[in-house]
Amino acid sequence: MKANGAMTIGEAAARTGVPPKTIRFYEEIGLIAPAERLENRYRSYDEADIRTLRFIHRARGLGFSLKDIAALLALYRDRKRASREVKRLALARVAELDRKIAEMTAIRNTIADLAARCHGNNRPDCPILDELEAAAP
Amino acid sequence: MKANGAMTIGEAAARTGVPPKTIRFYEEIGLIAPAERLENRYRSYDEADIRTLRFIHRARGLGFSLKDIAALLALYRDRKRASREVKRLALARVAELDRKIAEMTAIRNTIADLAARCHGNNRPDCPILDELEAAAP
DNA sequence: CCTTGACCTTCCAGCGGCGGGAAGCCCCAT
DNA sequence: ATGGGGCTTCCCGCCGCTGGAAGGTCAAGG
């Protein structure tokens, strides 16, 4: 084992939760810098790379788009960043989520209402299909 | 104008809200039957087609997948259908929405919390980035 | 008659964010 | 020496469209 913490893509994947394929993909689209290569052309990752991958993994877990994450990563690396911009991105994401949640809730209630009025038996009559069939708005 | 209600793809699009490209796409993937053709090879739609397209449009508006819609359409056309199956699909969709809403709400609250603790000023310190940077779980 | 421009047709490409799988190295244990 | 696991590249497919290019067709207007 080497003195420094260099590791292969598989180990990096295991330590970050980001699958090897996804790591390569992130490299390909320029989200992360091209990895160092060993003599056998294997990619090699160090602790800084691990931190970056974990950062991305967590941000993805919060549903940020890769585009947003690119911006967040730039801010993360910028020691002189203003937290204003980070907060702006976060609040935009909250607003987006609020919109989607409201929309999905409305749809959910519509379908639940229809389903409640559907007997759900062997007979063909069904308010759900009736509603979908209804004339144009 | 013809005595029957035959119309072109553009008119069908205007009357259903489904864009021409999407109608062709639905035909291509077999969601709807291949349209009749005029002598000039233009697709021709009648009132039954319009009903089908509207049905699809509404179901999409409720977030059903095209796969689900294929099933719903089959049920819609089956005079002897049991409403049970329709209800099952609807309730499955409600459950799916409930899961997604819960997930998105949790994420929303996490981000909102972090944002609330971020000054959002010119200084670099920011709990949002700190959290994303944090060590593995 | 000719042109314009709005339709229509086909096909091909791409979005986001990967995942599957092929074909081929590389390295280690047996 | 052989087997197996990992690594490399590549390209395809998923969902549900959407945009664009290149061409046919039609009605109206000059």
Short mmCIF file of C-alpha atoms (C1' of nucleotides) in Angstrom, two decimals:
data_model
loop_
_atom_site.label_atom_id
_atom_site.label_comp_id
_atom_site.label_asym_id
_atom_site.label_seq_id
_atom_site.Cartn_x
_atom_site.Cartn_y
_atom_site.Cartn_z
CA MET A 1 0.00 0.00 0.00
CA LYS A 2 1.17 3.50 -0.79
CA ALA A 3 1.95 6.06 1.86
CA ASN A 4 -0.47 8.60 0.42
CA GLY A 5 -4.16 7.84 0.17
CA ALA A 6 -4.32 7.22 -3.56
CA MET A 7 -7.03 4.80 -4.61
CA THR A 8 -8.76 3.36 -7.65
CA ILE A 9 -12.14 4.37 -8.95
CA GLY A 10 -13.77 1.37 -7.29
CA GLU A 11 -12.44 2.31 -3.87
CA ALA A 12 -13.41 5.92 -4.42
CA ALA A 13 -16.89 4.72 -5.33
CA ALA A 14 -17.11 2.63 -2.18
CA ARG A 15 -16.01 5.55 -0.03
CA THR A 16 -18.32 8.14 -1.57
CA GLY A 17 -21.39 6.26 -2.69
CA VAL A 18 -20.92 7.51 -6.23
CA PRO A 19 -20.73 4.53 -8.61
CA PRO A 20 -17.67 4.21 -10.86
CA LYS A 21 -19.76 4.80 -13.96
CA THR A 22 -21.12 7.97 -12.50
CA ILE A 23 -17.67 9.19 -11.52
CA ARG A 24 -16.48 8.70 -15.10
CA PHE A 25 -19.60 10.45 -16.31
CA TYR A 26 -18.94 13.43 -14.04
CA GLU A 27 -15.44 13.61 -15.41
CA GLU A 28 -16.68 13.38 -18.96
CA ILE A 29 -19.09 16.29 -18.58
CA GLY A 30 -16.47 18.35 -16.80
CA LEU A 31 -18.13 18.43 -13.38
CA ILE A 32 -14.92 17.11 -11.87
CA ALA A 33 -11.39 17.47 -13.22
CA PRO A 34 -9.90 14.54 -15.16
CA ALA A 35 -8.44 12.12 -12.63
CA GLU A 36 -4.74 11.44 -12.37
CA ARG A 37 -3.71 8.23 -14.08
CA LEU A 38 -1.45 5.48 -12.88
CA GLU A 39 1.06 3.89 -15.23
CA ASN A 40 -1.52 1.31 -16.20
CA ARG A 41 -3.94 4.10 -17.14
CA TYR A 42 -6.16 3.44 -14.15
CA ARG A 43 -7.67 6.55 -12.64
CA SER A 44 -6.28 7.47 -9.24
CA TYR A 45 -8.11 9.44 -6.56
CA ASP A 46 -6.87 11.16 -3.44
CA GLU A 47 -8.57 12.52 -0.34
CA ALA A 48 -9.42 15.83 -1.97
CA ASP A 49 -11.20 13.98 -4.76
CA ILE A 50 -13.10 11.99 -2.16
CA ARG A 51 -14.27 15.19 -0.51
CA THR A 52 -15.43 16.55 -3.82
CA LEU A 53 -17.30 13.37 -4.70
CA ARG A 54 -18.95 13.28 -1.32
CA PHE A 55 -19.95 16.90 -1.72
CA ILE A 56 -21.55 16.09 -5.04
CA HIS A 57 -23.21 12.98 -3.65
CA ARG A 58 -24.80 14.93 -0.83
CA ALA A 59 -25.90 17.75 -3.08
CA ARG A 60 -27.49 15.22 -5.45
CA GLY A 61 -29.22 13.72 -2.46
CA LEU A 62 -30.76 17.12 -1.86
CA GLY A 63 -31.94 17.12 -5.43
CA PHE A 64 -29.67 19.82 -6.80
CA SER A 65 -29.12 19.56 -10.54
CA LEU A 66 -25.62 18.92 -11.83
CA LYS A 67 -25.65 22.48 -13.16
CA ASP A 68 -26.42 23.83 -9.69
CA ILE A 69 -23.79 21.54 -8.25
CA ALA A 70 -21.19 22.91 -10.61
CA ALA A 71 -21.98 26.35 -9.24
CA LEU A 72 -21.96 25.10 -5.64
CA LEU A 73 -18.62 23.40 -6.20
CA ALA A 74 -17.12 26.59 -7.56
CA LEU A 75 -18.36 28.43 -4.50
CA TYR A 76 -17.16 25.64 -2.25
CA ARG A 77 -13.66 25.99 -3.64
CA ASP A 78 -13.66 29.77 -3.54
CA ARG A 79 -12.26 30.82 -0.19
CA LYS A 80 -13.43 34.36 -0.86
CA ARG A 81 -16.95 33.41 -1.86
CA ALA A 82 -19.88 35.42 -0.62
CA SER A 83 -22.39 33.19 1.13
CA ARG A 84 -25.11 35.28 -0.50
CA GLU A 85 -24.83 33.34 -3.74
CA VAL A 86 -24.97 29.99 -1.98
CA LYS A 87 -28.06 31.08 -0.11
CA ARG A 88 -29.65 32.29 -3.32
CA LEU A 89 -29.20 28.88 -4.94
CA ALA A 90 -30.56 27.14 -1.86
CA LEU A 91 -33.63 29.36 -1.66
CA ALA A 92 -34.28 28.93 -5.37
CA ARG A 93 -34.22 25.19 -4.81
CA VAL A 94 -36.65 25.56 -1.91
CA ALA A 95 -39.00 27.60 -4.09
CA GLU A 96 -38.78 25.03 -6.85
CA LEU A 97 -39.54 22.25 -4.41
CA ASP A 98 -42.48 24.19 -2.98
CA ARG A 99 -43.92 24.56 -6.45
CA LYS A 100 -43.49 20.90 -7.27
CA ILE A 101 -44.87 19.77 -3.94
CA ALA A 102 -47.95 21.95 -4.38
CA GLU A 103 -48.48 20.67 -7.88
CA MET A 104 -48.07 17.05 -6.89
CA THR A 105 -50.35 17.49 -3.90
CA ALA A 106 -53.10 18.92 -6.07
CA ILE A 107 -52.76 16.02 -8.49
CA ARG A 108 -52.64 13.54 -5.67
CA ASN A 109 -55.88 14.88 -4.21
CA THR A 110 -57.60 14.87 -7.57
CA ILE A 111 -56.73 11.24 -8.16
CA ALA A 112 -57.53 10.23 -4.60
CA ASP A 113 -60.96 11.90 -4.92
CA LEU A 114 -61.69 10.08 -8.13
CA ALA A 115 -60.50 6.80 -6.73
CA ALA A 116 -62.68 7.24 -3.66
CA ARG A 117 -65.69 7.58 -5.93
CA CYS A 118 -64.77 4.49 -7.93
CA HIS A 119 -66.36 1.29 -6.67
CA GLY A 120 -63.40 -0.76 -7.72
CA ASN A 121 -65.47 -3.85 -8.35
CA ASN A 122 -66.34 -5.99 -11.36
CA ARG A 123 -68.59 -3.40 -12.89
CA PRO A 124 -67.27 -1.11 -15.60
CA ASP A 125 -68.52 2.26 -14.38
CA CYS A 126 -65.69 4.36 -13.07
CA PRO A 127 -65.49 8.10 -12.36
CA ILE A 128 -61.76 8.02 -13.06
CA LEU A 129 -62.20 7.07 -16.68
CA ASP A 130 -65.27 9.31 -16.91
CA GLU A 131 -63.18 12.26 -15.84
CA LEU A 132 -60.38 11.49 -18.25
CA GLU A 133 -62.95 11.13 -21.01
CA ALA A 134 -64.69 14.44 -20.26
CA ALA A 135 -65.02 17.16 -22.90
CA ALA A 136 -62.36 19.79 -23.43
CA PRO A 137 -61.96 22.56 -20.86
CA MET B 1 -64.84 21.17 -45.63
CA LYS B 2 -65.80 17.57 -45.41
CA ALA B 3 -69.08 16.38 -43.99
CA ASN B 4 -67.38 14.22 -41.40
CA GLY B 5 -65.09 15.76 -38.83
CA ALA B 6 -61.78 14.71 -40.35
CA MET B 7 -58.91 17.03 -39.57
CA THR B 8 -55.16 17.37 -39.90
CA ILE B 9 -52.64 16.81 -37.17
CA GLY B 10 -52.39 20.55 -36.53
CA GLU B 11 -56.10 20.89 -35.93
CA ALA B 12 -56.12 17.79 -33.78
CA ALA B 13 -53.28 19.33 -31.79
CA ALA B 14 -55.19 22.59 -31.36
CA ARG B 15 -58.28 20.73 -30.20
CA THR B 16 -56.54 18.44 -27.75
CA GLY B 17 -53.56 20.36 -26.46
CA VAL B 18 -51.23 17.60 -27.59
CA PRO B 19 -48.58 19.06 -29.96
CA PRO B 20 -48.21 17.54 -33.43
CA LYS B 21 -44.77 16.21 -32.64
CA THR B 22 -46.10 14.48 -29.57
CA ILE B 23 -49.01 12.97 -31.49
CA ARG B 24 -46.56 11.50 -34.01
CA PHE B 25 -44.44 10.28 -31.14
CA TYR B 26 -47.43 8.56 -29.52
CA GLU B 27 -48.16 6.88 -32.82
CA GLU B 28 -44.55 5.82 -33.22
CA ILE B 29 -44.41 4.14 -29.83
CA GLY B 30 -47.77 2.47 -30.41
CA LEU B 31 -49.72 4.35 -27.75
CA ILE B 32 -52.25 5.32 -30.41
CA ALA B 33 -53.04 3.49 -33.63
CA PRO B 34 -51.43 4.75 -36.86
CA ALA B 35 -53.58 7.58 -38.18
CA GLU B 36 -55.51 7.33 -41.42
CA ARG B 37 -53.78 9.07 -44.29
CA LEU B 38 -55.15 11.41 -46.91
CA GLU B 39 -54.09 11.12 -50.54
CA ASN B 40 -51.28 13.56 -49.90
CA ARG B 41 -50.02 11.36 -47.05
CA TYR B 42 -51.17 13.78 -44.40
CA ARG B 43 -52.47 12.16 -41.25
CA SER B 44 -56.20 12.51 -40.72
CA TYR B 45 -57.98 12.47 -37.37
CA ASP B 46 -61.62 12.03 -36.49
CA GLU B 47 -63.64 12.69 -33.36
CA ALA B 48 -62.78 9.34 -31.82
CA ASP B 49 -59.08 10.17 -32.19
CA ILE B 50 -59.71 13.51 -30.56
CA ARG B 51 -61.33 11.81 -27.59
CA THR B 52 -58.39 9.48 -27.25
CA LEU B 53 -55.86 12.30 -27.44
CA ARG B 54 -57.78 14.30 -24.88
CA PHE B 55 -57.90 11.28 -22.63
CA ILE B 56 -54.16 10.93 -22.89
CA HIS B 57 -53.61 14.63 -22.37
CA ARG B 58 -55.64 14.63 -19.17
CA ALA B 59 -53.98 11.50 -17.87
CA ARG B 60 -50.56 13.01 -18.55
CA GLY B 61 -51.73 16.11 -16.71
CA LEU B 62 -52.35 13.85 -13.74
CA GLY B 63 -48.82 12.58 -14.09
CA PHE B 64 -49.60 9.05 -15.24
CA SER B 65 -46.75 7.46 -17.16
CA LEU B 66 -47.28 6.52 -20.78
CA LYS B 67 -47.14 2.91 -19.69
CA ASP B 68 -49.95 3.50 -17.21
CA ILE B 69 -51.85 5.41 -19.84
CA ALA B 70 -51.59 2.51 -22.26
CA ALA B 71 -53.25 0.38 -19.57
CA LEU B 72 -55.85 3.04 -18.82
CA LEU B 73 -56.64 3.38 -22.53
CA ALA B 74 -57.13 -0.35 -22.84
CA LEU B 75 -59.50 -0.23 -19.88
CA TYR B 76 -61.20 2.84 -21.26
CA ARG B 77 -61.94 1.00 -24.50
CA ASP B 78 -63.03 -2.18 -22.82
CA ARG B 79 -66.78 -1.94 -22.24
CA LYS B 80 -66.61 -4.95 -19.96
CA ARG B 81 -63.73 -3.74 -17.89
CA ALA B 82 -63.77 -4.12 -14.15
CA SER B 83 -63.31 -0.77 -12.43
CA ARG B 84 -61.14 -2.58 -9.89
CA GLU B 85 -58.12 -2.43 -12.15
CA VAL B 86 -58.60 1.27 -12.84
CA LYS B 87 -58.86 1.96 -9.16
CA ARG B 88 -55.75 -0.07 -8.49
CA LEU B 89 -53.75 2.02 -10.95
CA ALA B 90 -55.12 5.23 -9.47
CA LEU B 91 -54.31 4.22 -5.91
CA ALA B 92 -50.83 3.10 -6.92
CA ARG B 93 -50.33 6.55 -8.41
CA VAL B 94 -51.56 8.17 -5.20
CA ALA B 95 -49.13 6.08 -3.18
CA GLU B 96 -46.29 6.99 -5.50
CA LEU B 97 -47.16 10.67 -5.21
CA ASP B 98 -47.36 10.41 -1.42
CA ARG B 99 -43.88 8.94 -1.34
CA LYS B 100 -42.46 11.58 -3.60
CA ILE B 101 -44.17 14.40 -1.76
CA ALA B 102 -42.83 13.15 1.56
CA GLU B 103 -39.34 12.84 0.14
CA MET B 104 -39.40 16.27 -1.43
CA THR B 105 -40.81 17.82 1.71
CA ALA B 106 -38.00 16.37 3.81
CA ILE B 107 -35.44 17.70 1.37
CA ARG B 108 -37.15 21.05 1.21
CA ASN B 109 -37.05 21.39 4.97
CA THR B 110 -33.41 20.38 5.16
CA ILE B 111 -32.41 22.99 2.62
CA ALA B 112 -34.65 25.64 4.14
CA ASP B 113 -33.07 24.99 7.55
CA LEU B 114 -29.59 25.32 6.17
CA ALA B 115 -30.51 28.45 4.26
CA ALA B 116 -32.03 29.99 7.37
CA ARG B 117 -28.71 29.52 9.15
CA CYS B 118 -26.74 31.05 6.31
CA HIS B 119 -26.11 34.76 6.65
CA GLY B 120 -26.22 35.29 2.93
CA ASN B 121 -23.83 38.20 3.05
CA ASN B 122 -20.37 38.95 1.69
CA ARG B 123 -18.62 36.64 4.07
CA PRO B 124 -17.66 33.14 3.03
CA ASP B 125 -18.90 31.13 5.99
CA CYS B 126 -21.99 29.14 5.09
CA PRO B 127 -23.65 26.18 6.84
CA ILE B 128 -24.96 24.97 3.51
CA LEU B 129 -21.52 24.27 2.13
CA ASP B 130 -20.37 23.07 5.54
CA GLU B 131 -23.08 20.46 5.53
CA LEU B 132 -22.32 19.32 2.01
CA GLU B 133 -18.67 19.07 2.93
CA ALA B 134 -19.26 17.05 6.08
CA ALA B 135 -17.68 13.62 6.55
CA ALA B 136 -19.39 10.48 5.36
CA PRO B 137 -22.44 9.23 7.23
"C1'" DC C 1 -48.11 31.95 -63.42
"C1'" DC C 2 -45.17 32.37 -59.61
"C1'" DT C 3 -44.10 33.16 -55.12
"C1'" DT C 4 -44.76 33.21 -50.48
"C1'" DG C 5 -45.61 31.10 -46.29
"C1'" DA C 6 -48.02 27.86 -43.52
"C1'" DC C 7 -48.74 23.64 -43.22
"C1'" DC C 8 -47.39 18.69 -43.61
"C1'" DT C 9 -43.82 14.66 -44.11
"C1'" DT C 10 -39.52 12.09 -42.68
"C1'" DC C 11 -35.34 11.50 -40.08
"C1'" DC C 12 -31.76 12.62 -36.70
"C1'" DA C 13 -30.10 14.69 -32.48
"C1'" DG C 14 -30.34 16.03 -27.81
"C1'" DC C 15 -32.07 17.16 -22.93
"C1'" DG C 16 -30.79 14.95 -17.56
"C1'" DG C 17 -28.49 11.61 -15.20
"C1'" DC C 18 -27.16 7.94 -15.41
"C1'" DG C 19 -27.12 2.18 -16.06
"C1'" DG C 20 -26.18 -2.06 -18.94
"C1'" DG C 21 -23.25 -4.54 -21.44
"C1'" DA C 22 -19.53 -5.54 -24.94
"C1'" DA C 23 -14.64 -5.96 -25.94
"C1'" DG C 24 -10.30 -5.69 -24.30
"C1'" DC C 25 -6.31 -4.73 -20.59
"C1'" DC C 26 -4.24 -5.60 -16.09
"C1'" DC C 27 -3.15 -7.79 -11.98
"C1'" DC C 28 -3.35 -11.18 -8.31
"C1'" DA C 29 -4.17 -15.74 -6.37
"C1'" DT C 30 -4.11 -20.40 -7.20
"C1'" DA D 1 -1.30 -21.14 -16.65
"C1'" DT D 2 -5.74 -19.92 -15.56
"C1'" DG D 3 -9.42 -17.89 -13.52
"C1'" DG D 4 -11.54 -13.99 -11.51
"C1'" DG D 5 -12.04 -9.49 -10.51
"C1'" DG D 6 -11.12 -4.96 -11.53
"C1'" DC D 7 -10.10 -1.41 -14.83
"C1'" DT D 8 -10.43 0.87 -19.69
"C1'" DT D 9 -13.22 2.56 -23.73
"C1'" DC D 10 -17.32 2.53 -26.41
"C1'" DC D 11 -22.09 2.78 -27.59
"C1'" DC D 12 -27.09 1.97 -26.56
"C1'" DG D 13 -31.25 2.63 -23.89
"C1'" DC D 14 -34.30 4.72 -20.48
"C1'" DC D 15 -38.53 8.71 -20.31
"C1'" DG D 16 -41.17 11.95 -22.73
"C1'" DC D 17 -40.67 14.67 -25.44
"C1'" DT D 18 -38.54 18.97 -28.35
"C1'" DG D 19 -35.91 21.18 -31.96
"C1'" DG D 20 -34.14 21.28 -36.44
"C1'" DA D 21 -33.07 20.03 -41.26
"C1'" DA D 22 -34.65 18.82 -45.77
"C1'" DG D 23 -38.33 18.21 -48.53
"C1'" DG D 24 -43.61 17.81 -50.27
"C1'" DT D 25 -48.29 20.29 -50.58
"C1'" DC D 26 -51.61 23.59 -50.59
"C1'" DA D 27 -54.30 28.12 -50.65
"C1'" DA D 28 -53.87 32.99 -51.20
"C1'" DG D 29 -52.05 37.06 -53.27
"C1'" DG D 30 -49.37 39.83 -56.76
#
